[in-house]
């Protein structure tokens, strides 16, 4: 890790706080790390670093992104994900001469007790303290997750094992009373100045380098947006366009357009948005012809931004064809995830605003993912397309399709897969554009 990097300095500060307050304290079993939402990437990086040979802490971290559905199935899901990751790392583990017998945890009833036994067994094989760092992709019910942690503490987390969970400052969900578990809980908060680190990072290097200049402009645009200063945002947006145009780099020039337009989405009536998107798309297509590798994904993104802009202006008859165009283009370029996301967006918009086209678009989305592997299906938005197409096939007595989907999803999610997918979709965060634009429909 480059310790001169401003972000690396923040990670170092977290490491130092951890060593001071958590390490070499065997009684501690649950570490609740308090962060601001915008700091999540820094803490993910901290956890990933500590799971490698480059970590500084005496503990070994194993980070799990397993989604929390309910307290009865979470331990089961964690064990399955843990063993899947362990199996993928066979070659590395063999080189490290690490001996752990995973077989006892592959069979039988996967319970909280078995999870604790597995953690204790793994820690014993490590001969070092172990931290199970939980960063769930999704939490269906925060109180249930809190209850799950309390239950593990009551059962007894093995010696040398700690569980870490991230909570948000000002919106704390996982506070557990110390007097219920004396000496077993640590609440860790490390004040870090992320905006200053980002500003330093943006300004590093040759100030005349167009990439450095663009980073500075984007940072200043973000600061202007935070202050709701449209005039200042335009000033730095224009500077971003000017410096990247002078570079002659089509990918960089197109990137400046999409970033500038994306930030203006917060002011959705800004007349420059469609102009920036149209011009940026032309530049990205020119870059594709010149074999600039950065331009292909940019073309896909521009179609998506144009569709989203039409949607938030309630021009649904324009938005739907643009999502379809995005999906078809992404398919042609073998960008499977982008294609499926666009098909899903198009289908959902049709369902609500143009029902006559819904099943045709849904079917195209279904066919686009029909050759995906089980891992690709479970990790993508395709599960929602399959769920919706199942209903369509069932209503139209397409028995073969119904059976195929039922077998596939049952294999991945169990007999109750329809209810599980419905619940996951109900609780999932809305799909956002790459710049994490929010409140677009206000």
Coordinates of C-alpha atoms in Angstrom, one line a residue:
X1 CA 0.0 0.0 0.0
X2 CA 1.3 3.4 -1.0
X3 CA 1.3 5.3 2.3
X4 CA 1.7 8.6 0.6
X5 CA -1.7 8.2 -1.0
X6 CA -4.2 10.3 1.0
X7 CA -6.8 7.4 1.0
X8 CA -4.1 5.0 2.3
X9 CA -3.4 7.5 5.1
X10 CA -7.1 7.2 6.1
X11 CA -6.8 3.4 6.1
X12 CA -3.7 3.7 8.3
X13 CA -5.6 5.8 10.8
X14 CA -8.3 3.1 11.0
X15 CA -5.7 0.4 11.5
X16 CA -4.0 2.4 14.3
X17 CA -7.4 2.9 16.0
X18 CA -8.2 -0.8 15.7
X19 CA -4.8 -1.8 17.2
X20 CA -5.4 0.5 20.1
X21 CA -9.0 -0.4 20.9
X22 CA -9.6 -3.9 19.5
X23 CA -6.5 -6.0 19.0
X24 CA -5.1 -8.1 21.8
X25 CA -8.4 -7.8 23.8
X26 CA -9.6 -11.5 23.8
X27 CA -12.8 -10.7 25.7
X28 CA -14.1 -8.5 22.8
X29 CA -16.4 -10.5 20.5
X30 CA -18.5 -7.9 18.6
X31 CA -17.0 -4.8 17.0
X32 CA -19.5 -2.2 15.8
X33 CA -17.7 0.2 13.4
X34 CA -19.4 3.5 13.1
X35 CA -19.0 5.3 9.8
X36 CA -20.6 8.0 7.6
X37 CA -22.3 6.5 4.5
X38 CA -19.8 8.1 2.1
X39 CA -16.9 6.4 4.0
X40 CA -18.1 2.9 3.1
X41 CA -15.7 2.4 0.3
X42 CA -12.8 3.3 2.6
X43 CA -13.8 0.7 5.1
X44 CA -14.4 -1.9 2.4
X45 CA -10.8 -1.3 1.3
X46 CA -9.6 -1.6 4.9
X47 CA -11.4 -5.0 5.3
X48 CA -10.1 -6.2 1.9
X49 CA -6.5 -5.1 2.8
X50 CA -6.6 -6.9 6.1
X51 CA -7.7 -10.1 4.4
X52 CA -4.4 -10.2 2.5
X53 CA -0.8 -10.7 3.4
X54 CA -0.4 -6.9 3.2
X55 CA -2.6 -6.3 6.3
X56 CA -1.0 -4.6 9.3
X57 CA -3.3 -6.0 12.1
X58 CA -2.6 -9.1 14.1
X59 CA -6.0 -10.5 13.2
X60 CA -6.9 -12.1 9.9
X61 CA -10.1 -10.7 8.3
X62 CA -12.6 -12.7 6.3
X63 CA -15.1 -10.3 4.7
X64 CA -18.5 -11.6 3.7
X65 CA -21.0 -9.6 1.6
X66 CA -23.8 -12.2 2.2
X67 CA -27.2 -10.5 2.0
X68 CA -29.2 -10.7 5.3
X69 CA -32.7 -12.1 4.6
X70 CA -33.8 -13.3 8.0
X71 CA -32.1 -14.6 11.2
X72 CA -33.1 -18.3 10.5
X73 CA -31.2 -18.5 7.2
X74 CA -28.3 -16.0 7.6
X75 CA -25.9 -18.5 9.2
X76 CA -26.7 -21.0 6.5
X77 CA -26.0 -18.4 3.8
X78 CA -22.8 -17.4 5.5
X79 CA -21.5 -21.0 5.7
X80 CA -22.3 -21.6 2.1
X81 CA -20.6 -18.4 0.9
X82 CA -17.6 -19.0 3.2
X83 CA -17.1 -22.5 1.8
X84 CA -17.6 -21.3 -1.8
X85 CA -14.9 -18.6 -1.3
X86 CA -12.6 -21.2 0.4
X87 CA -12.9 -23.6 -2.5
X88 CA -12.0 -20.8 -5.0
X89 CA -8.8 -20.2 -3.1
X90 CA -7.5 -23.7 -3.1
X91 CA -4.3 -22.9 -5.0
X92 CA -3.4 -20.0 -2.7
X93 CA -4.2 -22.0 0.4
X94 CA -2.0 -24.8 -0.8
X95 CA 0.9 -22.5 -1.3
X96 CA 0.5 -21.1 2.2
X97 CA 0.5 -24.6 3.6
X98 CA -2.7 -23.9 5.4
X99 CA -4.4 -27.0 6.8
X100 CA -8.1 -26.8 7.6
X101 CA -10.7 -29.6 7.2
X102 CA -13.8 -28.0 5.7
X103 CA -15.7 -31.3 5.2
X104 CA -17.6 -31.3 8.5
X105 CA -19.2 -28.0 7.6
X106 CA -20.5 -29.1 4.1
X107 CA -23.2 -31.5 5.4
X108 CA -25.8 -31.6 8.1
X109 CA -28.1 -28.8 9.3
X110 CA -26.5 -25.4 8.8
X111 CA -27.3 -23.6 12.0
X112 CA -25.9 -20.7 14.2
X113 CA -24.1 -23.4 16.2
X114 CA -22.4 -24.8 13.1
X115 CA -21.3 -21.3 12.0
X116 CA -19.7 -20.7 15.4
X117 CA -18.1 -24.1 15.3
X118 CA -16.8 -23.4 11.8
X119 CA -15.3 -20.0 12.8
X120 CA -13.6 -21.7 15.8
X121 CA -12.2 -24.5 13.7
X122 CA -10.9 -22.0 11.1
X123 CA -9.3 -19.8 13.7
X124 CA -7.6 -22.8 15.3
X125 CA -6.1 -23.8 12.0
X126 CA -4.9 -20.2 11.4
X127 CA -3.3 -19.9 14.8
X128 CA -4.2 -16.2 14.7
X129 CA -7.2 -14.2 15.8
X130 CA -10.0 -14.1 13.2
X131 CA -12.4 -11.3 12.3
X132 CA -15.6 -12.1 10.4
X133 CA -16.3 -8.7 8.8
X134 CA -19.9 -8.5 7.7
X135 CA -20.8 -6.0 5.0
X136 CA -24.1 -7.4 3.7
X137 CA -25.1 -6.4 0.2
X138 CA -28.6 -6.0 1.6
X139 CA -30.4 -6.1 5.0
X140 CA -34.1 -7.0 4.9
X141 CA -34.7 -6.0 8.5
X142 CA -32.1 -4.3 10.7
X143 CA -33.7 -5.4 14.0
X144 CA -33.5 -9.0 13.0
X145 CA -29.8 -8.7 12.1
X146 CA -29.2 -7.1 15.5
X147 CA -31.1 -10.0 17.2
X148 CA -29.0 -12.5 15.2
X149 CA -25.8 -10.9 16.6
X150 CA -27.2 -10.9 20.2
X151 CA -28.0 -14.6 19.8
X152 CA -24.4 -15.4 18.7
X153 CA -23.1 -13.5 21.7
X154 CA -25.4 -15.5 24.0
X155 CA -24.3 -18.8 22.5
X156 CA -20.7 -17.9 22.9
X157 CA -18.4 -16.7 20.1
X158 CA -15.3 -18.9 20.1
X159 CA -12.0 -17.8 21.5
X160 CA -9.9 -15.8 19.1
X161 CA -12.9 -14.9 17.0
X162 CA -14.6 -11.5 16.6
X163 CA -17.5 -10.4 14.5
X164 CA -17.4 -6.9 12.9
X165 CA -20.4 -5.0 11.6
X166 CA -20.7 -1.5 10.1
X167 CA -23.2 0.9 11.4
X168 CA -24.0 4.5 10.4
X169 CA -23.3 7.6 12.5
X170 CA -26.6 9.4 13.2
X171 CA -28.6 6.5 12.0
X172 CA -27.4 3.7 14.3
X173 CA -29.3 0.4 13.9
X174 CA -27.1 -2.2 15.7
X175 CA -26.5 -0.7 19.2
X176 CA -26.4 -3.5 21.8
X177 CA -26.3 -2.7 25.5
X178 CA -22.9 -3.3 27.0
X179 CA -24.4 -4.4 30.4
X180 CA -26.0 -7.4 28.6
X181 CA -22.6 -8.6 27.4
X182 CA -20.0 -6.9 29.7
X183 CA -16.6 -6.5 28.1
X184 CA -17.7 -8.2 24.9
X185 CA -18.7 -5.2 22.8
X186 CA -16.6 -2.4 21.2
X187 CA -18.0 0.6 19.4
X188 CA -15.3 1.9 17.1
X189 CA -15.5 5.4 15.6
X190 CA -12.6 6.9 13.7
X191 CA -13.0 10.5 12.5
X192 CA -11.6 10.7 9.0
X193 CA -11.7 13.7 6.6
X194 CA -12.6 11.9 3.3
X195 CA -13.4 15.1 1.3
X196 CA -9.9 16.5 2.1
X197 CA -8.3 13.2 1.1
X198 CA -10.2 13.1 -2.2
X199 CA -9.2 16.7 -2.9
X200 CA -5.6 15.9 -2.2
X201 CA -5.8 12.9 -4.5
X202 CA -7.5 14.9 -7.2
X203 CA -4.7 17.4 -7.1
X204 CA -1.7 15.0 -7.1
X205 CA 0.6 14.7 -10.1
X206 CA 1.3 17.1 -13.0
X207 CA -1.3 19.9 -12.8
X208 CA -1.2 20.1 -16.6
X209 CA -2.1 16.5 -17.0
X210 CA -5.7 16.4 -18.4
X211 CA -6.6 13.4 -16.2
X212 CA -5.4 15.3 -13.1
X213 CA -7.2 18.4 -14.3
X214 CA -10.4 16.5 -14.9
X215 CA -10.3 15.0 -11.4
X216 CA -9.9 18.4 -9.9
X217 CA -12.9 19.7 -11.9
X218 CA -15.1 16.8 -10.9
X219 CA -14.2 17.4 -7.3
X220 CA -15.1 21.1 -7.6
X221 CA -18.3 20.2 -9.4
X222 CA -19.3 17.9 -6.6
X223 CA -18.5 20.6 -4.0
X224 CA -20.7 23.1 -6.0
X225 CA -23.5 20.5 -6.1
X226 CA -23.3 20.1 -2.4
X227 CA -23.7 23.8 -2.0
X228 CA -26.5 23.9 -4.6
X229 CA -24.5 26.5 -6.6
X230 CA -25.4 25.8 -10.2
X231 CA -23.4 28.7 -11.6
X232 CA -20.2 27.3 -10.0
X233 CA -21.0 23.8 -11.2
X234 CA -21.3 25.2 -14.8
X235 CA -18.0 27.0 -14.4
X236 CA -16.1 23.8 -13.4
X237 CA -18.0 21.7 -15.9
X238 CA -16.9 23.9 -18.7
X239 CA -13.3 23.8 -17.5
X240 CA -13.6 20.0 -17.5
X241 CA -14.8 20.1 -21.1
X242 CA -12.0 22.5 -22.1
X243 CA -9.1 20.7 -20.6
X244 CA -10.2 17.3 -21.9
X245 CA -10.9 18.6 -25.4
X246 CA -7.3 20.0 -25.6
X247 CA -6.0 16.6 -24.7
X248 CA -7.3 15.0 -27.9
X249 CA -8.3 12.0 -25.9
X250 CA -11.8 11.0 -27.0
X251 CA -12.4 8.8 -24.0
X252 CA -11.5 11.5 -21.6
X253 CA -13.5 14.1 -23.5
X254 CA -16.6 11.9 -23.5
X255 CA -16.1 11.1 -19.8
X256 CA -16.1 14.9 -19.0
X257 CA -19.4 15.2 -20.8
X258 CA -21.1 12.3 -19.0
X259 CA -19.8 13.4 -15.5
X260 CA -20.9 17.0 -16.1
X261 CA -24.3 15.9 -17.4
X262 CA -24.7 13.4 -14.5
X263 CA -24.2 16.1 -11.9
X264 CA -26.6 18.4 -13.6
X265 CA -29.3 15.7 -13.3
X266 CA -29.9 17.0 -9.8
X267 CA -31.2 20.1 -11.6
X268 CA -33.3 18.2 -14.1
X269 CA -34.6 21.2 -16.0
X270 CA -31.1 22.3 -17.0
X271 CA -31.2 22.8 -20.8
X272 CA -27.5 21.7 -21.1
X273 CA -28.2 18.1 -20.1
X274 CA -29.5 16.8 -23.4
X275 CA -26.9 18.8 -25.3
X276 CA -24.1 17.3 -23.2
X277 CA -25.4 13.8 -23.6
X278 CA -25.9 14.0 -27.4
X279 CA -22.5 15.5 -27.9
X280 CA -20.8 13.1 -25.5
X281 CA -22.4 10.1 -27.3
X282 CA -21.0 11.4 -30.6
X283 CA -17.5 11.7 -29.2
X284 CA -17.7 8.3 -27.6
X285 CA -18.7 6.7 -30.9
X286 CA -15.9 8.5 -32.6
X287 CA -13.5 7.1 -30.0
X288 CA -14.9 3.6 -30.6
X289 CA -14.0 3.9 -34.3
X290 CA -10.5 4.9 -33.2
X291 CA -10.3 1.8 -31.0
X292 CA -10.2 3.7 -27.7
X293 CA -11.1 1.0 -25.2
X294 CA -12.7 3.5 -22.8
X295 CA -15.3 4.6 -25.3
X296 CA -17.3 1.3 -25.7
X297 CA -18.7 1.3 -22.1
X298 CA -19.2 5.0 -22.3
X299 CA -21.5 4.6 -25.3
X300 CA -23.6 2.1 -23.3
X301 CA -23.7 4.6 -20.4
X302 CA -24.7 7.5 -22.6
X303 CA -27.7 5.5 -23.9
X304 CA -28.7 4.8 -20.3
X305 CA -28.3 8.4 -19.3
X306 CA -30.4 9.6 -22.2
X307 CA -33.1 7.1 -21.3
X308 CA -33.1 8.1 -17.7
X309 CA -33.3 11.8 -18.6
X310 CA -36.3 11.1 -20.8
X311 CA -37.8 9.1 -17.9
X312 CA -37.4 11.8 -15.3
X313 CA -38.9 14.4 -17.7
X314 CA -41.8 11.9 -18.0
X315 CA -41.2 11.4 -21.7
X316 CA -41.8 7.7 -21.4
X317 CA -42.3 7.1 -25.2
X318 CA -38.8 8.4 -25.6
X319 CA -37.2 6.6 -22.6
X320 CA -38.4 3.1 -23.5
X321 CA -36.8 2.9 -27.0
X322 CA -33.6 4.4 -25.5
X323 CA -33.4 1.6 -22.9
X324 CA -34.0 -0.9 -25.6
X325 CA -31.3 0.6 -27.8
X326 CA -28.9 0.5 -24.8
X327 CA -29.8 -3.2 -24.2
X328 CA -29.4 -4.2 -27.8
X329 CA -26.1 -2.4 -28.2
X330 CA -24.7 -3.9 -25.0
X331 CA -25.8 -7.3 -26.2
X332 CA -24.0 -6.8 -29.5
X333 CA -20.8 -5.9 -27.6
X334 CA -21.1 -8.9 -25.2
X335 CA -21.7 -6.6 -22.2
X336 CA -24.1 -9.0 -20.6
X337 CA -24.7 -7.3 -17.2
X338 CA -25.3 -3.9 -18.9
X339 CA -27.7 -5.5 -21.4
X340 CA -29.7 -7.2 -18.7
X341 CA -30.0 -4.1 -16.6
X342 CA -31.2 -2.2 -19.6
X343 CA -33.8 -4.9 -20.5
X344 CA -35.1 -4.9 -17.0
X345 CA -35.4 -1.1 -16.9
X346 CA -37.2 -1.1 -20.3
X347 CA -39.5 -3.9 -19.2
X348 CA -40.4 -2.2 -15.8
X349 CA -41.1 1.1 -17.6
X350 CA -43.3 -0.7 -20.1
X351 CA -45.2 -2.5 -17.3
X352 CA -46.1 0.8 -15.8
X353 CA -46.4 3.1 -18.8
X354 CA -46.8 1.0 -22.0
X355 CA -48.4 -2.3 -21.1
X356 CA -48.9 -3.3 -24.7
X357 CA -45.1 -3.7 -25.2
X358 CA -44.4 -5.2 -21.8
X359 CA -44.3 -8.9 -22.6
X360 CA -42.4 -8.4 -25.8
X361 CA -39.6 -6.5 -24.0
X362 CA -39.7 -8.9 -21.0
X363 CA -39.3 -11.9 -23.4
X364 CA -36.2 -10.2 -25.0
X365 CA -34.7 -9.7 -21.6
X366 CA -35.5 -13.4 -20.7
X367 CA -33.8 -14.6 -23.9
X368 CA -30.8 -12.3 -23.4
X369 CA -29.8 -14.2 -20.2
X370 CA -30.9 -17.7 -21.0
X371 CA -27.4 -19.0 -21.3
X372 CA -26.1 -17.5 -18.0
X373 CA -24.4 -19.8 -15.5
X374 CA -25.9 -20.3 -12.0
X375 CA -23.4 -17.9 -10.4
X376 CA -24.1 -15.2 -13.1
X377 CA -27.8 -15.6 -12.5
X378 CA -27.7 -15.3 -8.7
X379 CA -25.4 -12.3 -8.9
X380 CA -27.5 -10.3 -11.4
X381 CA -30.8 -8.6 -12.0
X382 CA -31.8 -11.5 -14.2
X383 CA -33.5 -13.2 -11.2
X384 CA -36.2 -10.5 -11.4
X385 CA -36.6 -11.0 -15.2
X386 CA -36.9 -14.8 -14.5
X387 CA -39.5 -14.2 -11.8
X388 CA -41.6 -12.0 -14.0
X389 CA -41.3 -14.2 -17.1
X390 CA -42.3 -17.2 -15.0
X391 CA -45.7 -15.5 -14.3
X392 CA -46.1 -14.8 -18.0
X393 CA -45.3 -18.4 -19.0
X394 CA -47.5 -19.8 -16.3
X395 CA -50.5 -17.6 -17.4
X396 CA -49.9 -18.7 -21.0
X397 CA -49.6 -22.4 -20.1
X398 CA -46.0 -22.6 -21.4
X399 CA -45.3 -25.7 -19.3
X400 CA -41.7 -26.3 -20.5
X401 CA -40.6 -22.7 -19.8
X402 CA -42.3 -22.8 -16.4
X403 CA -40.6 -26.1 -15.4
X404 CA -37.2 -24.8 -16.7
X405 CA -37.4 -21.6 -14.7
X406 CA -38.7 -23.4 -11.6
X407 CA -35.9 -26.0 -11.7
X408 CA -33.2 -23.4 -12.3
X409 CA -34.4 -21.0 -9.5
X410 CA -35.2 -23.8 -7.2
X411 CA -31.7 -25.1 -7.5
X412 CA -30.3 -21.6 -6.7
X413 CA -32.7 -20.4 -4.0
X414 CA -34.7 -23.4 -2.8
X415 CA -38.4 -24.3 -3.0
X416 CA -39.6 -20.9 -1.8
X417 CA -37.6 -19.0 -4.5
X418 CA -40.6 -17.0 -5.7
X419 CA -41.3 -15.5 -2.3
X420 CA -37.6 -15.0 -1.7
X421 CA -37.1 -13.1 -5.0
X422 CA -40.2 -11.0 -4.4
X423 CA -39.0 -10.1 -0.9
X424 CA -35.5 -9.3 -2.2
X425 CA -36.9 -7.0 -4.9
X426 CA -39.2 -5.3 -2.4
X427 CA -36.3 -4.4 -0.1
X428 CA -33.6 -3.6 -2.7
X429 CA -32.4 -0.1 -3.3
X430 CA -33.5 1.4 -6.6
X431 CA -31.2 1.1 -9.5
X432 CA -29.1 4.3 -9.8
X433 CA -27.0 5.7 -12.6
X434 CA -23.2 5.3 -12.2
X435 CA -22.8 8.6 -10.5
X436 CA -25.3 7.6 -7.8
X437 CA -27.8 10.2 -8.8
X438 CA -30.7 10.4 -6.3
X439 CA -34.1 12.0 -5.9
X440 CA -34.6 12.2 -9.7
X441 CA -38.4 11.8 -9.5
X442 CA -39.0 14.6 -7.1

